[in-house]
Coordinates of C-alpha atoms in Angstrom, one line a residue:
Chain A
X1 CA 0.1 -21.3 -19.8
X2 CA -0.3 -22.4 -16.2
X3 CA 3.1 -20.9 -15.4
X4 CA 2.0 -17.6 -16.9
X5 CA -1.2 -17.6 -14.9
X6 CA 0.8 -18.4 -11.7
X7 CA 3.3 -15.7 -12.4
X8 CA 0.7 -13.1 -13.0
X9 CA -1.2 -14.2 -9.9
X10 CA 2.0 -13.9 -7.8
X11 CA 2.7 -10.4 -9.1
X12 CA -0.9 -9.3 -8.5
X13 CA -0.8 -10.7 -5.0
X14 CA 2.5 -8.8 -4.3
X15 CA 0.8 -5.7 -5.5
X16 CA -2.2 -6.4 -3.2
X17 CA 0.1 -6.9 -0.2
X18 CA 1.9 -3.6 -1.0
X19 CA -1.5 -1.9 -0.8
X20 CA -1.6 -2.9 2.9
X21 CA 1.0 -0.3 3.9
X22 CA 1.1 3.2 5.2
X23 CA 1.2 4.4 1.7
X24 CA -1.7 2.2 0.7
X25 CA -3.9 3.6 3.5
X26 CA -2.7 7.2 2.6
X27 CA -3.7 6.6 -1.1
X28 CA -7.0 5.2 -0.1
X29 CA -8.1 8.0 2.2
X30 CA -6.1 11.1 1.3
X31 CA -8.8 12.3 -1.2
X32 CA -11.8 11.3 0.9
X33 CA -14.3 13.7 2.4
X34 CA -13.4 15.4 5.7
X35 CA -9.9 14.1 5.6
X36 CA -6.6 16.0 6.1
X37 CA -3.6 14.4 4.6
X38 CA 0.1 15.0 4.8
X39 CA 2.8 13.2 2.8
X40 CA 6.5 14.0 3.0
X41 CA 8.6 12.3 0.4
X42 CA 12.1 10.9 0.9
X43 CA 13.5 13.8 -1.2
X44 CA 11.7 16.4 1.1
X45 CA 12.9 14.5 4.2
X46 CA 16.4 14.8 3.0
X47 CA 16.0 18.5 2.6
X48 CA 14.4 18.7 6.1
X49 CA 17.3 16.7 7.5
X50 CA 19.7 19.4 6.4
X51 CA 17.8 22.0 8.5
X52 CA 19.1 22.8 12.0
X53 CA 17.9 20.8 15.1
X54 CA 14.2 20.8 15.6
X55 CA 12.5 22.3 18.6
X56 CA 9.8 20.6 20.6
X57 CA 8.1 22.6 23.3
X58 CA 10.5 25.2 24.8
X59 CA 13.7 23.3 24.5
X60 CA 15.7 21.8 21.7
X61 CA 15.4 18.2 20.8
X62 CA 17.7 16.8 18.1
X63 CA 15.5 14.9 15.7
X64 CA 17.9 15.3 12.8
X65 CA 19.2 11.7 13.0
X66 CA 15.7 10.3 13.0
X67 CA 14.6 12.6 10.1
X68 CA 17.7 11.6 8.1
X69 CA 16.8 7.9 8.7
X70 CA 13.1 8.5 7.6
X71 CA 12.1 7.5 4.0
X72 CA 8.4 8.4 4.2
X73 CA 5.9 10.2 6.3
X74 CA 2.2 9.7 6.0
X75 CA -0.5 11.4 8.1
X76 CA -4.2 11.0 7.7
X77 CA -6.6 12.8 10.0
X78 CA -10.4 12.7 9.9
X79 CA -13.3 14.0 11.9
X80 CA -15.8 11.9 9.9
X81 CA -17.2 9.0 11.9
X82 CA -17.4 6.4 9.1
X83 CA -14.1 7.4 7.6
X84 CA -12.4 7.2 11.0
X85 CA -13.9 3.8 11.6
X86 CA -12.7 2.6 8.2
X87 CA -9.2 3.9 8.8
X88 CA -9.0 2.2 12.1
X89 CA -10.1 -1.1 10.5
X90 CA -7.4 -0.7 7.8
X91 CA -4.7 0.1 10.3
X92 CA -5.7 -3.1 12.3
X93 CA -5.4 -5.1 9.1
X94 CA -2.0 -3.5 8.4
X95 CA -0.5 -4.3 11.8
X96 CA -1.9 -7.8 11.6
X97 CA -0.4 -8.4 8.2
X98 CA 3.1 -7.7 9.3
X99 CA 5.2 -8.5 12.3
X100 CA 4.2 -5.3 14.1
X101 CA 4.8 -5.0 17.8
X102 CA 2.6 -2.9 20.0
X103 CA 4.8 -0.3 21.6
X104 CA 2.1 1.3 23.6
X105 CA -1.6 1.5 24.2
X106 CA -3.1 4.5 26.0
X107 CA -6.8 4.9 26.8
X108 CA -7.8 8.3 28.1
X109 CA -11.0 10.4 28.0
X110 CA -12.6 8.2 25.3
X111 CA -9.5 8.2 23.1
X112 CA -7.4 5.2 22.4
X113 CA -3.9 5.6 21.2
X114 CA -1.9 2.7 19.7
X115 CA 1.7 2.8 18.7
X116 CA 3.1 -0.1 16.7
X117 CA 6.6 -0.6 15.4
X118 CA 8.1 -2.9 12.9
X119 CA 11.7 -3.7 13.7
X120 CA 14.6 -5.5 12.3
X121 CA 17.4 -6.0 14.9
X122 CA 18.0 -2.6 16.4
X123 CA 16.3 -0.7 13.6
X124 CA 12.7 0.4 13.3
X125 CA 11.6 0.2 9.8
X126 CA 8.0 1.3 10.4
X127 CA 6.3 3.2 13.1
X128 CA 2.5 3.4 13.1
X129 CA 0.6 5.7 15.4
X130 CA -3.2 5.6 15.6
X131 CA -5.2 7.9 17.9
X132 CA -8.8 7.0 17.7
X133 CA -12.1 8.3 19.0
X134 CA -15.5 7.4 17.8
X135 CA -15.8 10.7 15.9
X136 CA -12.3 11.2 14.8
X137 CA -9.0 9.6 14.2
X138 CA -5.4 10.4 13.4
X139 CA -3.1 7.9 11.6
X140 CA 0.6 8.5 11.2
X141 CA 3.0 6.2 9.5
X142 CA 6.7 6.8 9.5
X143 CA 8.9 4.6 7.3
X144 CA 12.7 4.4 7.3
X145 CA 15.6 2.8 9.0
X146 CA 15.5 4.5 12.4
X147 CA 17.8 3.5 15.2
X148 CA 15.7 2.3 18.2
X149 CA 18.0 4.0 20.7
X150 CA 17.8 7.3 18.7
X151 CA 14.1 7.2 18.6
X152 CA 13.7 6.3 22.3
X153 CA 16.1 9.2 23.1
X154 CA 14.1 11.6 21.0
X155 CA 10.8 10.6 22.5
X156 CA 12.3 10.7 26.1
X157 CA 13.6 14.2 25.4
X158 CA 10.3 15.3 24.0
X159 CA 8.5 14.0 27.1
X160 CA 10.9 15.8 29.4
X161 CA 10.4 19.0 27.4
X162 CA 6.6 18.4 27.5
X163 CA 6.8 18.1 31.3
X164 CA 8.4 21.5 31.8
Chain B
X1 CA -23.1 -9.2 -56.1
X2 CA -25.5 -11.9 -54.8
X3 CA -25.6 -12.7 -51.1
X4 CA -24.9 -16.2 -49.8
X5 CA -28.5 -16.8 -48.8
X6 CA -29.7 -15.8 -52.2
X7 CA -27.3 -18.3 -53.8
X8 CA -28.5 -21.1 -51.4
X9 CA -32.1 -20.5 -52.3
X10 CA -31.5 -20.7 -56.0
X11 CA -32.6 -23.8 -57.9
X12 CA -30.1 -26.0 -59.6
X13 CA -31.2 -24.9 -63.0
X14 CA -30.6 -21.3 -62.2
X15 CA -27.2 -22.2 -60.9
X16 CA -26.3 -24.1 -64.0
X17 CA -27.4 -21.2 -66.1
X18 CA -25.2 -18.8 -64.2
X19 CA -22.3 -21.2 -64.3
X20 CA -22.6 -21.5 -68.0
X21 CA -22.6 -17.7 -68.4
X22 CA -19.2 -16.9 -70.0
X23 CA -19.6 -13.2 -69.4
X24 CA -19.1 -13.6 -65.7
X25 CA -15.4 -13.2 -64.8
X26 CA -13.9 -15.6 -62.3
X27 CA -11.2 -14.0 -60.0
X28 CA -7.8 -15.6 -60.9
X29 CA -7.0 -16.2 -57.2
X30 CA -10.3 -18.0 -56.4
X31 CA -8.8 -21.5 -56.9
X32 CA -6.0 -20.7 -54.4
X33 CA -8.4 -19.3 -51.8
X34 CA -10.6 -22.4 -52.0
X35 CA -7.6 -24.7 -51.8
X36 CA -6.2 -22.8 -48.7
X37 CA -9.6 -22.9 -47.0
X38 CA -10.0 -26.6 -47.6
X39 CA -6.5 -27.4 -46.3
X40 CA -7.0 -25.3 -43.2
X41 CA -10.3 -27.1 -42.5
X42 CA -8.6 -30.5 -43.0
X43 CA -5.7 -29.6 -40.7
X44 CA -7.9 -28.3 -38.0
X45 CA -9.9 -31.6 -38.0
X46 CA -6.7 -33.7 -38.0
X47 CA -4.9 -31.7 -35.3
X48 CA -7.8 -31.3 -32.9
X49 CA -7.2 -27.8 -31.5
X50 CA -5.3 -26.6 -34.5
X51 CA -2.6 -25.0 -32.3
X52 CA 0.9 -25.4 -33.5
X53 CA 3.2 -27.3 -31.2
X54 CA 5.7 -24.7 -29.7
X55 CA 9.4 -25.3 -29.4
X56 CA 10.9 -25.0 -25.9
X57 CA 12.6 -21.7 -27.0
X58 CA 9.3 -20.3 -28.0
X59 CA 7.7 -21.4 -24.7
X60 CA 10.6 -19.7 -22.8
X61 CA 10.1 -16.6 -24.9
X62 CA 6.4 -16.5 -24.1
X63 CA 6.9 -17.1 -20.3
X64 CA 9.7 -14.5 -20.3
X65 CA 7.5 -11.9 -22.1
X66 CA 4.7 -12.6 -19.7
X67 CA 7.0 -12.2 -16.7
X68 CA 8.3 -8.9 -18.1
X69 CA 4.8 -7.7 -18.7
X70 CA 3.7 -8.7 -15.2
X71 CA 6.8 -7.1 -13.6
X72 CA 6.1 -3.9 -15.6
X73 CA 2.5 -4.0 -14.4
X74 CA 3.7 -4.4 -10.8
X75 CA 6.1 -1.5 -11.2
X76 CA 3.4 0.7 -12.7
X77 CA 1.0 -0.2 -9.8
X78 CA 3.7 0.6 -7.2
X79 CA 5.2 3.7 -8.7
X80 CA 2.0 5.0 -10.4
X81 CA 0.4 5.5 -7.0
X82 CA 3.1 7.5 -5.5
X83 CA 1.5 10.4 -3.6
X84 CA 2.6 14.0 -4.2
X85 CA 4.5 15.9 -1.6
X86 CA 2.1 18.0 0.5
X87 CA 4.7 20.7 1.1
X88 CA 7.0 22.5 -1.3
X89 CA 9.0 24.2 1.5
X90 CA 11.2 22.1 3.7
X91 CA 10.6 24.5 6.6
X92 CA 6.9 23.8 6.6
X93 CA 7.6 20.1 6.4
X94 CA 9.9 20.5 9.3
X95 CA 7.1 22.3 11.3
X96 CA 4.7 19.5 10.5
X97 CA 7.2 16.9 11.8
X98 CA 7.7 19.0 14.9
X99 CA 4.0 19.1 15.5
X100 CA 3.7 15.3 14.9
X101 CA 6.5 14.4 17.3
X102 CA 5.0 16.7 19.9
X103 CA 1.6 15.0 19.5
X104 CA 3.2 11.6 19.7
X105 CA 5.2 12.5 22.8
X106 CA 2.2 14.0 24.5
X107 CA 0.3 10.8 24.0
X108 CA 3.2 8.7 25.2
X109 CA 3.5 11.0 28.2
X110 CA -0.2 10.5 29.0
X111 CA 0.5 6.7 29.0
X112 CA 3.5 7.1 31.3
X113 CA 1.4 9.3 33.6
X114 CA -1.3 6.7 33.8
X115 CA 1.3 4.0 34.5
X116 CA 2.9 6.1 37.2
X117 CA -0.5 6.6 38.9
X118 CA -0.7 2.9 39.2
X119 CA 2.9 2.7 40.7
X120 CA 1.9 3.2 44.4
X121 CA -0.8 0.6 44.1
X122 CA 1.7 -1.9 42.6
X123 CA 4.2 -1.1 45.4
X124 CA 1.5 -1.6 48.1
X125 CA 0.5 -4.9 46.6
X126 CA 4.1 -6.0 46.4
X127 CA 4.6 -5.0 50.1
X128 CA 1.5 -7.0 51.1
X129 CA 2.7 -10.1 49.1
X130 CA 6.2 -9.7 50.7
X131 CA 4.6 -9.6 54.2
X132 CA 2.6 -12.7 53.5
X133 CA 5.8 -14.4 52.3
X134 CA 7.6 -13.3 55.4
X135 CA 10.3 -11.4 53.6

């Protein structure tokens, strides 16, 4: 009997931990009031990956390798103060629960941006982006097996295109 | 049919009268039911909890069944909450990803700009430290 109870507890704990993920946050807030939510499934990402190179700004940046390596895309955006605050707290819990590494923190005009990555060797398995202001917030979570160098290259290209 | 409370409240004489009444038919299985009830009561007193002792195979079967049920529950919890795709058209999904990467790159760019603003200050500080050190 003890074994059964332990087993069930372990399974439930695993389920609880899985709730602390991009998907968990998405599921929690996607139907909330004043929230915009976008989810792109792995199947859709595979279809998107077959499309020609993406364009960022006026120039072309090849994001196809990154999209092909993505297995999930979650976006939650809210302009509701209490929801924004709750999302921020949940994202903090999420990054604390895993071995997330802060890639960047930008504070500008009352907005704070945090970018976290979860890596395994030269592969980024999770990228979490949180742009937070007291009145609004945007949470993005990208899951997959993205090459660090490919991602850095794409971001660098995007920045140079943005500068033009 | 009389209720149990009514029977309990009856006097012995009345009970004797009823028992002697030959017109009342006794169910043929009554003896067996009484015997079974008494045996079960005796066993539960003797065995304490009354649970049967399970064989190791039965125990493994129960643990295995519980594991399977728990695993099933975990799968249902995980897969059951799978969100639905927001877009049906890959081109729109593509546009959303484009917008997202633009947003992310603009924020990263803002960070780089702030860092580059601090660059001259860092260089001046370095120069001052180097002068002090006589380099």
